[in-house]
Coordinates of C-alpha atoms and ligand atoms in Angstrom, one line a residue:
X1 CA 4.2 18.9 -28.4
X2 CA 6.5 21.1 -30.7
X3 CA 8.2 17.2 -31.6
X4 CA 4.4 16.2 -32.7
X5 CA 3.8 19.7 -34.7
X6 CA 7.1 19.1 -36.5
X7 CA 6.2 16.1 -37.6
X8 CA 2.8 16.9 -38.6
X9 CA 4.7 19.9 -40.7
X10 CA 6.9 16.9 -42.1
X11 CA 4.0 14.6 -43.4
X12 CA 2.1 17.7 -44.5
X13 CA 5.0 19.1 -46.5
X14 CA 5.5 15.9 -47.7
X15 CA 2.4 15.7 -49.7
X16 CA 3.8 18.9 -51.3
X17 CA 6.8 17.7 -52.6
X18 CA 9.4 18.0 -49.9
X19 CA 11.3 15.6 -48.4
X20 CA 13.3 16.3 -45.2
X21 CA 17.2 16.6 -45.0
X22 CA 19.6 16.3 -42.2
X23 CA 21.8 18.9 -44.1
X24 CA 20.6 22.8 -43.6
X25 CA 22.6 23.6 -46.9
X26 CA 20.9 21.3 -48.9
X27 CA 17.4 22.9 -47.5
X28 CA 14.9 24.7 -50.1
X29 CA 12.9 25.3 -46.9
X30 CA 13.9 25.5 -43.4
X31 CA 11.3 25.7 -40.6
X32 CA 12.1 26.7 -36.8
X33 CA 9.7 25.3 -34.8
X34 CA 9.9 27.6 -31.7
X35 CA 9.0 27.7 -27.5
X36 CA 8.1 30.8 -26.3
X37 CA 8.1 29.4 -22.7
X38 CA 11.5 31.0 -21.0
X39 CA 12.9 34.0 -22.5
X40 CA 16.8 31.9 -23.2
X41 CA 14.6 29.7 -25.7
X42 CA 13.2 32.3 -27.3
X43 CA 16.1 34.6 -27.7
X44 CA 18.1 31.3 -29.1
X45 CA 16.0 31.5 -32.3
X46 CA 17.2 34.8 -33.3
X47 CA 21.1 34.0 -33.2
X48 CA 20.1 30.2 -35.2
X49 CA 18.0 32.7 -37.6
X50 CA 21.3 35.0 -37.7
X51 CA 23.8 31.6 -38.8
X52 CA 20.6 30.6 -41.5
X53 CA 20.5 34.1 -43.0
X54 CA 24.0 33.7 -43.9
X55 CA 23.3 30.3 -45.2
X56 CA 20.3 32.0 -47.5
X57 CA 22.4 34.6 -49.0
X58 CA 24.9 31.8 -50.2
X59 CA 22.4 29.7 -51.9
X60 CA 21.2 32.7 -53.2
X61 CA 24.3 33.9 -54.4
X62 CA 24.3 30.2 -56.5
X63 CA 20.8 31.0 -57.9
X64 CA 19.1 28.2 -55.3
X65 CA 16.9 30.0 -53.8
X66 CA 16.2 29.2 -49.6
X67 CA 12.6 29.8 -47.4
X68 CA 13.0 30.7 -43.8
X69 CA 9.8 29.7 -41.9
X70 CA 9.4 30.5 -37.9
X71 CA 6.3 28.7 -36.8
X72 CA 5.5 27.5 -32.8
X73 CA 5.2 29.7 -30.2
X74 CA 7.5 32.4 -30.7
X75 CA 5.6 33.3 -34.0
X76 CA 2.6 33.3 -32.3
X77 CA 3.6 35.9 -29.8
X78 CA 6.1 38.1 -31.6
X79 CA 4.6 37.8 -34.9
X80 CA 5.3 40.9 -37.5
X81 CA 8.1 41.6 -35.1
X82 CA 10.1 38.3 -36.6
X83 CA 9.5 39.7 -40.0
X84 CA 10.9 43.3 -38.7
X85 CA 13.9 41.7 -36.5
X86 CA 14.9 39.3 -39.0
X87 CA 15.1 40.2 -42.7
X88 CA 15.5 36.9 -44.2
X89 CA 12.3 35.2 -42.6
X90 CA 9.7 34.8 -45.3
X91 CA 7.2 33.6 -43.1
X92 CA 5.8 33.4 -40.2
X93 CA 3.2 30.8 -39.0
X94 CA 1.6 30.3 -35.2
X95 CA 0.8 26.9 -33.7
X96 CA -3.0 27.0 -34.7
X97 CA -2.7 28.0 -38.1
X98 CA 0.9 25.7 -39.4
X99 CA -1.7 23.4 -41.4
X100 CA -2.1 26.5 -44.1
X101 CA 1.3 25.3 -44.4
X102 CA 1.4 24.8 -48.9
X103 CA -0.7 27.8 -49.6
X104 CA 1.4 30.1 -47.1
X105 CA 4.0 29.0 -48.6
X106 CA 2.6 29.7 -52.5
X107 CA 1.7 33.3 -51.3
X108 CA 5.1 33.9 -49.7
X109 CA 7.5 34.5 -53.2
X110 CA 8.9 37.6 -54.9
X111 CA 9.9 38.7 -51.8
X112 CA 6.3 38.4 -50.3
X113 CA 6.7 38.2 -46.0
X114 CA 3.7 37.0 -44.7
X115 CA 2.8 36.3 -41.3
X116 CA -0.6 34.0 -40.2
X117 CA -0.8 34.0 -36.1
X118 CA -4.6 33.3 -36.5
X119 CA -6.5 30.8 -33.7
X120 CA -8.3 29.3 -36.7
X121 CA -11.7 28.3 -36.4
X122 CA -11.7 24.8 -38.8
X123 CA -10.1 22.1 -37.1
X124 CA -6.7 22.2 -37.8
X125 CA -6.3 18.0 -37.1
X126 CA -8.9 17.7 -39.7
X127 CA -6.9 19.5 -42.3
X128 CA -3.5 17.7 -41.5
X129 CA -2.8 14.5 -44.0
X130 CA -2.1 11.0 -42.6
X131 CA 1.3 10.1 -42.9
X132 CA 2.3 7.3 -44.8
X133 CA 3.2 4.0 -42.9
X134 CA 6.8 4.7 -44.3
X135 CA 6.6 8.0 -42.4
X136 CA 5.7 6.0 -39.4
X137 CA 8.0 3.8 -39.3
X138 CA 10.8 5.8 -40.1
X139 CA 10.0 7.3 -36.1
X140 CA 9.7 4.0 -34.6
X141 CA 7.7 2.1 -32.1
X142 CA 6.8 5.2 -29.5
X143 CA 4.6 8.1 -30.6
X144 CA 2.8 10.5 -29.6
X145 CA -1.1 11.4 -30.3
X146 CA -2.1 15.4 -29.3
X147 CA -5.3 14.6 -28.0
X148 CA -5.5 18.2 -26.2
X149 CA -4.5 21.9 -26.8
X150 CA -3.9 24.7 -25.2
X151 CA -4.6 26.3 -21.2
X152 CA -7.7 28.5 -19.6
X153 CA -5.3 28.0 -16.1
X154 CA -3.3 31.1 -16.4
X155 CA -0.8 30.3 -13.8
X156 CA 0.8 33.6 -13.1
X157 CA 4.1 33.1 -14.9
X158 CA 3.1 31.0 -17.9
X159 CA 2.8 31.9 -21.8
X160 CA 0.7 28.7 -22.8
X161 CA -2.6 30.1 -22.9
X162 CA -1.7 33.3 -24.8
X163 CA 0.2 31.5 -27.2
X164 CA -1.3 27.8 -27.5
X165 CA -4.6 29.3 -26.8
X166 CA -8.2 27.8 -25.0
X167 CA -8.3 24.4 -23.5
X168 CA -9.8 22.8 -26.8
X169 CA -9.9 18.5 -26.7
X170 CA -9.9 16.5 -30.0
X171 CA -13.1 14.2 -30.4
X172 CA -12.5 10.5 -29.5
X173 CA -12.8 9.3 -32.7
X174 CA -10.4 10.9 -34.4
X175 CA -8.0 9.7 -31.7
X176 CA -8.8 6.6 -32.0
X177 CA -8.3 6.6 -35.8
X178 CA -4.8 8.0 -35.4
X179 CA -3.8 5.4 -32.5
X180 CA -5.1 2.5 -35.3
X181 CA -3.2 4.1 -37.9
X182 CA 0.3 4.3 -35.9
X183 CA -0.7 0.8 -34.7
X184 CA -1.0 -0.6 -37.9
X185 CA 2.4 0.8 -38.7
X186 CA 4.3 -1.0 -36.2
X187 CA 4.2 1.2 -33.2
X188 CA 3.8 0.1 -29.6
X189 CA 3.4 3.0 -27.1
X190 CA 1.2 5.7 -27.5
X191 CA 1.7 8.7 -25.4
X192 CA -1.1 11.1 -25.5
X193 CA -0.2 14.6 -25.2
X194 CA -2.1 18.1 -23.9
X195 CA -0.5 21.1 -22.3
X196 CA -2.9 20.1 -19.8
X197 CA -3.6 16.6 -20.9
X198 CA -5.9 15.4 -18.0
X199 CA -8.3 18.4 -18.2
X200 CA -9.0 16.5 -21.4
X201 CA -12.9 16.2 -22.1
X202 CA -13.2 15.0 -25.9
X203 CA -17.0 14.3 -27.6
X204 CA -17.7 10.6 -28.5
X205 CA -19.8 10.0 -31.3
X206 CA -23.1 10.0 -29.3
X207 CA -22.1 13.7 -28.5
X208 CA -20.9 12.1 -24.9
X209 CA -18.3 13.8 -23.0
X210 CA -15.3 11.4 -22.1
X211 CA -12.7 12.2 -19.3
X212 CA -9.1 11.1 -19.8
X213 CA -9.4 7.8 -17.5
X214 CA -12.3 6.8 -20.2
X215 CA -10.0 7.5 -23.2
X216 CA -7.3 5.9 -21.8
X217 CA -9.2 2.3 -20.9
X218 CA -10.9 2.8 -24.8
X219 CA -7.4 2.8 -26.2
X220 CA -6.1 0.0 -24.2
X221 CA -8.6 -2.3 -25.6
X222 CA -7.0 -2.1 -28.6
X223 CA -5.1 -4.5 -30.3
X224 CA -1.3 -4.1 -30.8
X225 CA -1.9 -1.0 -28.0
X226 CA 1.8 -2.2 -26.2
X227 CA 1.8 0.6 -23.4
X228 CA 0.3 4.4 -23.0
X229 CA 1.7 7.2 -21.2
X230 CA 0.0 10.5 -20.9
X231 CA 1.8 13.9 -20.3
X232 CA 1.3 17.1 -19.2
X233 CA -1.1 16.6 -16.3
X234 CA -2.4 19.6 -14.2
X235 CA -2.5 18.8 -10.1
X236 CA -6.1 19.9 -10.3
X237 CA -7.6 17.5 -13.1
X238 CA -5.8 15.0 -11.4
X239 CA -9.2 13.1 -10.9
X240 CA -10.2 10.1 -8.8
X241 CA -11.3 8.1 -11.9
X242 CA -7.9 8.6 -13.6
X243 CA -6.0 7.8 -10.6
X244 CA -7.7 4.6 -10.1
X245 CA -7.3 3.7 -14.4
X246 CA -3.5 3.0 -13.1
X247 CA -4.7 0.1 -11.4
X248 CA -7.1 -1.1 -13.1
X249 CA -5.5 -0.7 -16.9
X250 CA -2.0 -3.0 -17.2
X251 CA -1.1 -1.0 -20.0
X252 CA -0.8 2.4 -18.4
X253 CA 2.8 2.8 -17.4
X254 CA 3.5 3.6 -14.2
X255 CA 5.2 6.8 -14.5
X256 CA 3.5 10.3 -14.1
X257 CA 4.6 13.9 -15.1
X258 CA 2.9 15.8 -12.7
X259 CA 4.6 19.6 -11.9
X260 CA 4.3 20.9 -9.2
X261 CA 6.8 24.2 -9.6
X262 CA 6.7 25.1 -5.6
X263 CA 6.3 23.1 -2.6
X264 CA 5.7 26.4 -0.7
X265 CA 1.7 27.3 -0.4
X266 CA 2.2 31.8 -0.4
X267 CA 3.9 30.8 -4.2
X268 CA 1.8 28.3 -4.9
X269 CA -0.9 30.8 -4.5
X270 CA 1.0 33.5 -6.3
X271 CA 1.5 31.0 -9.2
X272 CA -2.0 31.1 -9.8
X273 CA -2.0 27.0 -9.4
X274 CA -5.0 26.4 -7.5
X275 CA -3.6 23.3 -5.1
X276 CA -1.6 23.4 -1.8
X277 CA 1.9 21.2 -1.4
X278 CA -0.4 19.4 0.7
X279 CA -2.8 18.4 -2.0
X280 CA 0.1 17.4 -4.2
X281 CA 1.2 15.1 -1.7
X282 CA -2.4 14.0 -1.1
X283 CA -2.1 13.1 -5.1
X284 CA 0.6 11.2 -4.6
X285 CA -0.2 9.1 -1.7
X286 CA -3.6 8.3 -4.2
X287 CA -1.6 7.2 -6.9
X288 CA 0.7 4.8 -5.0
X289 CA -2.1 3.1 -3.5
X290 CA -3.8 2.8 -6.8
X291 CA 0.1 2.1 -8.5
X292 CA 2.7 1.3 -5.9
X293 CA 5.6 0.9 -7.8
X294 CA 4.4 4.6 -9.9
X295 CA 7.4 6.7 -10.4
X296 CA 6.6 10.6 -9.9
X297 CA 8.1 13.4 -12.7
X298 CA 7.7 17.5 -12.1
X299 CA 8.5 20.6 -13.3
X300 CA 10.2 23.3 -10.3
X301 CA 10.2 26.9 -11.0
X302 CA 13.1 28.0 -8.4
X303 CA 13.2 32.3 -7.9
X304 CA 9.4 33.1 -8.7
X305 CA 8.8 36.8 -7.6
X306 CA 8.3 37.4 -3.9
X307 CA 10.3 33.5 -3.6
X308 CA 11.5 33.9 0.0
X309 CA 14.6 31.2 1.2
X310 CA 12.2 29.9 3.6
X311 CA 9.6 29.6 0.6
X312 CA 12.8 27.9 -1.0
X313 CA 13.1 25.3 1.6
X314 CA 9.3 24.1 1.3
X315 CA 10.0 23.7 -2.0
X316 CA 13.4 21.3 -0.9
X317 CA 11.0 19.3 1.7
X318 CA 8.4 18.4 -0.5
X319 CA 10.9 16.7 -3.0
X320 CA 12.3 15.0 -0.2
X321 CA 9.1 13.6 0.9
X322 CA 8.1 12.5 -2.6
X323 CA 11.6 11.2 -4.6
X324 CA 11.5 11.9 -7.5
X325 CA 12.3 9.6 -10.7
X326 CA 13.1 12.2 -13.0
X327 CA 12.5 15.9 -13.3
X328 CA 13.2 19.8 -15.3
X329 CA 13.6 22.7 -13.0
X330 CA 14.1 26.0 -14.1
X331 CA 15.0 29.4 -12.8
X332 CA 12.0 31.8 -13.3
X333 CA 11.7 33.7 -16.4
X334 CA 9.3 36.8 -17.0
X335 CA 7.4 36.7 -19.5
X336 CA 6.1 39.5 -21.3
X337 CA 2.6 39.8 -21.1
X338 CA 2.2 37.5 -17.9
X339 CA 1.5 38.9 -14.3
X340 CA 4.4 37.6 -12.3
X341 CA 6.8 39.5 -15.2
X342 CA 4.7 43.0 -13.6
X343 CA 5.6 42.2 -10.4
X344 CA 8.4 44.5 -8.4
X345 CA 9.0 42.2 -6.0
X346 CA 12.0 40.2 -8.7
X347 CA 14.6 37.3 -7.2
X348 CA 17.9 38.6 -8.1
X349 CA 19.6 36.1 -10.4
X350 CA 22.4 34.9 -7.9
X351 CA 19.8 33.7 -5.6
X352 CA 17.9 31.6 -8.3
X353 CA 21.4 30.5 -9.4
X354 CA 22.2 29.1 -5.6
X355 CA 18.3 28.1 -5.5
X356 CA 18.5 26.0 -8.5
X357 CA 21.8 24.5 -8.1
X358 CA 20.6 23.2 -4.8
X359 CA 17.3 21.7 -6.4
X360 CA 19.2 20.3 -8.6
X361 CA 21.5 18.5 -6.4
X362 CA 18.9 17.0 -4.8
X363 CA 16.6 15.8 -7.9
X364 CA 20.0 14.4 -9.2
X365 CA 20.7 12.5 -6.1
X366 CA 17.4 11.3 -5.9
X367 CA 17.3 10.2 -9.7
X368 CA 20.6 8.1 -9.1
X369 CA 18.8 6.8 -6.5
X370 CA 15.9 6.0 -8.4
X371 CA 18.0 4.2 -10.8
X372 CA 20.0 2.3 -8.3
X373 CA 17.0 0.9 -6.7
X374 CA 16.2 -0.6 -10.2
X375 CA 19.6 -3.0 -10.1
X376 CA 18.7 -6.3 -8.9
X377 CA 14.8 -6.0 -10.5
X378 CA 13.0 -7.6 -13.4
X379 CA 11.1 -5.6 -16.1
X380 CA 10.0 -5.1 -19.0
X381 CA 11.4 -3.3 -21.6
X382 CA 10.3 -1.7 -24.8
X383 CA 13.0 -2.2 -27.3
X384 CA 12.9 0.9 -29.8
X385 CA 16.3 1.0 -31.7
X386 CA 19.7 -0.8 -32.1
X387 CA 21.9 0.4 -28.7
X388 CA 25.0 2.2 -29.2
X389 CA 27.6 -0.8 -29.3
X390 CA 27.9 -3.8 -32.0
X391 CA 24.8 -6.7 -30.8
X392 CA 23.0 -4.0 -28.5
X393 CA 19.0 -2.8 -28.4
X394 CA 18.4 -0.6 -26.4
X395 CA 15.0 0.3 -25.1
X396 CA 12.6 1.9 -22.0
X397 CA 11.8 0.6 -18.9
X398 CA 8.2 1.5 -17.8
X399 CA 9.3 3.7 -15.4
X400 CA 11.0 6.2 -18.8
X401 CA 14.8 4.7 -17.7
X402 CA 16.5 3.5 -21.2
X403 CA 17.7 0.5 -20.8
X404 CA 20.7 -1.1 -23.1
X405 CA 21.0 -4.8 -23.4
X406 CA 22.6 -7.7 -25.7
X407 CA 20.1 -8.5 -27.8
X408 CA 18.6 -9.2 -31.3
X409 CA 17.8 -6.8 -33.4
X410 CA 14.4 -8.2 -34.9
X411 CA 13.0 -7.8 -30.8
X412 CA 12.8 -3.7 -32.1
X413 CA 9.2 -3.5 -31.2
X414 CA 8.7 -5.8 -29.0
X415 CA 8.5 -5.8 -24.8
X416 CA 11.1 -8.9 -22.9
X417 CA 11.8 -9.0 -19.5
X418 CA 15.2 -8.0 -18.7
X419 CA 17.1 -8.3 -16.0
X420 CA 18.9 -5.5 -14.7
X421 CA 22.1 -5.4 -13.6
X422 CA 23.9 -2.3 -13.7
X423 CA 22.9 2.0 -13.4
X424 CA 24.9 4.0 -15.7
X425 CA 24.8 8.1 -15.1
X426 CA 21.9 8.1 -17.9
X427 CA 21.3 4.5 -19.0
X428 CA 20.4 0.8 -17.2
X429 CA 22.6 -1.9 -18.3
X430 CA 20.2 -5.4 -18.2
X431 CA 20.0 -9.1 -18.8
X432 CA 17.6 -10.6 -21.4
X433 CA 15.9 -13.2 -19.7
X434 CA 15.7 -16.5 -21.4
X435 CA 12.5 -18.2 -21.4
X436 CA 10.2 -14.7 -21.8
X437 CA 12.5 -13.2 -24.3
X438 CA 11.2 -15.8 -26.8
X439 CA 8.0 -15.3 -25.7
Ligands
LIG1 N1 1.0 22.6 -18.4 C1 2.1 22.2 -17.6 C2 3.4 22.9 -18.0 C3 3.6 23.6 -19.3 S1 5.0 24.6 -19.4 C4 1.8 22.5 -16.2 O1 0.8 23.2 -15.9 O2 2.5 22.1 -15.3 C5 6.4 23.5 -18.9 C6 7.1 24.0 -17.7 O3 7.9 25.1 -18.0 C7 6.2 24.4 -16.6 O4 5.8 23.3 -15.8 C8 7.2 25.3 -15.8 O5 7.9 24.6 -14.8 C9 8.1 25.9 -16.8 N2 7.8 27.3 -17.0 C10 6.7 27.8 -17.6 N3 6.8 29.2 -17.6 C11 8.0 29.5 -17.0 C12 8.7 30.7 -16.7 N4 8.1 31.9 -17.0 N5 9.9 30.6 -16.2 C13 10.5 29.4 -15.9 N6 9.9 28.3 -16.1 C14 8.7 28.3 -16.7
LIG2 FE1 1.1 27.2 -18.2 FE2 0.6 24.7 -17.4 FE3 -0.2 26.8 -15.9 FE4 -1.4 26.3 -18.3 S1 -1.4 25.0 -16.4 S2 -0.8 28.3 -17.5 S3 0.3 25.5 -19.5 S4 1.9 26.2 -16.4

């Protein structure tokens, strides 16, 4: 979500004037989009502000005069504190309010600091310009579309909903507009995005509520609509009518993000999640039925307070009985603000060092395997940018694997079937094949 916000920042400040750089000296303004979500994120952005306050004095020294903006979710939850921690921040700007963007940035001069950390009651997407087809383009054939913000969940360890804010779903026909628009550009696949994605529940026009399973078919009726992906789902909006939307639409990829964060049911319940390892499971047996080849994604949270080894070991048997494709684990973090951060009952950090080394193993061992199971197959791949070597594209497999092949350049854009023949650590190595290439 931060990747969509930046570029909304982008296309907003580019209406203003500015034009983005991949040189931080050469920067009039430089934006920190932050995640508040584990405290190592957030304490990264005060050594990178430390390295571009040096870089600010500098260009001041040579009359050329430098903005510091920290906006995401770090803003939103330290707010003045940025201001009082880090001198050379001129402003600081929360995820709900970053489409004030140009008339912050107006106020913010003769060494004005402001801060603006307001949920704002306007519709911020409504306030955001299009970007331009160049814009578009320039990001290729794979974006995303917010189509939900923010958490009412409150799972005991987690920032979201005091820094994203409530569960609030974009109306279905500004989603659709935004899909057509990227369409029209030349992109393919569409993920839609939500901190909680399937909880979505957007108004049609009729004042109608739609679920994400409806939203999902709506979009795949569209022309030029190559593939959609949606991500972050919730175990407990995980809904009959969306499981069953992966066999009935073609075009949703068969690949799901769902976390799970425990496989042990007294931390499950501690977690504030609302679902059993059993139900997760249940989840998954639903989807393969519905999707048999569907390749399963989670987050872990290793070390959460109270997190006994035997808890630890539930956790280790439920990713063996589901394989995983892919996955991010993390050692527990408290969070200030949060209950599990209140809690005396704190994992010392050599366990969740052994904890998540060992879950880490595993998903690693079971992603290679993952890949290797792919050797031999047929699929199809979405080519998205020239690969690595002279006469290469490289590209996704529906299952999120990038896959490298020899191919030709002008098939950016477009899905072939590929044969493939070899897994890399990170990458598939695969055949175009012949007749359907040219298809
Ligand atoms: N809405 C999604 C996840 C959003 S946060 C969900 O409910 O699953 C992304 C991931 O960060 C979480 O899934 C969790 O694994 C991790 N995370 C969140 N808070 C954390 C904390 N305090 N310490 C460690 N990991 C955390
Ligand atoms: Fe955080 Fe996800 Fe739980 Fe919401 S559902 S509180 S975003 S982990």
């Amino acid at each position: 979500m931060n990747v969509y916000d930046a570029t909304r920042m982008a296309d907003l400040l580019g209406r203003e004037g500015y034009a983005e750089t991949a040189n931080e000296e050469d920067a009039d303004l430089v934006i920190l989009n932050t995640c508040h979500i584990r405290e190592k994120a957030a304490e990264k952005i005060y050594s990178e502000l430390g390295k571009l306050a040096l870089t600010k004095r500098e260009r001041d020294a040579q009359g050329r005069e430098m903005k510091i903006v920290v906006a995401g979710c770090v803003a939103q939850a330290e707010g003045e504190e940025v201001l009082k921690r880090q001198r050379a921040v001129d402003l600081v700007v929360g995820p709900q309010s970053y489409h004030r963007l140009p008339d912050l940035l107006r106020q913010a001069k003769d060494g004005r600091r402001l801060t603006d950390t307001e949920f704002a009651v306007e519709d911020k997407f409504h306030a955001l310009p299009d970007p331009s087809r160049a814009q578009i383009r320039a990001r290729g054939v794979s974006a995303f579309v917010t189509v939900q913000e923010g958490c009412d969940k409150f799972c005991s360890f987690c920032v979201v909903p005091y820094t994203r804010g409530a569960e609030v779903s974009r109306p279905v026909a500004d989603i659709v507009a935004e899909t057509r628009r990227l369409i029209d550009a030349g992109v393919r696949e569409i993920t839609l995005i939500g901190q909680n994605v399937n909880a979505y529940r957007g108004a049609d026009d009729k004042g109608r509520e739609w679920g994400l399973a409806r939203l999902l078919s709506h979009l795949a009726d569209m022309d030029g609509v190559e593939r959609l992906r949606y991500t972050t789902s919730h175990p407990v909006d995980m809904a009959q009518d969306l499981i069953d939307a992966h066999e009935s639409i073609g075009k949703l990829m068969p690949y799901v993000h769902l976390p799970v964060q425990s496989g042990s049911d007294r931390i499950l319940k501690a977690m504030n999640r609302r679902h059993t390892g059993a139900d997760y499971l249940d989840i998954i047996t639903r989807l393969r039925k519905a999707r048999p080849d569907v390749a399963m994604s989670s987050d872990f949270i290793v070390g959460f307070p109270g997190e006994t080894d035997a808890d630890f070991e539930e956790t280790m048997a439920l990713v063996r009985k589901v394989g995983f494709a892919s996955s991010f684990s993390f050692k527990y973090s408290p969070r200030p603000g949060t209950p599990g951060a209140e809690r005396d009952d704190q994992i010392d950090e050599e366990a969740k060092r052994e904890r998540l080394a060992a879950l880490q193993a595993l998903l690693e061992e079971q992603r290679q395997a993952f890949n290797a199971a792919t050797v031999g197959r047929e699929i199809d791949v979405l080519f998205e940018k020239p690969g690595r070597h002279e006469g290469q594209i490289a590209g996704k497999s529906p299952y999120m694997q990038a896959v490298h092949v020899e191919g030709d350049p002008e098939m950016i854009g477009s899905v072939a079937r590929v044969a493939i023949v070899a897994a890399g650590s990170n990458s598939l190595a695969g055949r175009l094949l012949g007749e359907e290439a040219k298809a």
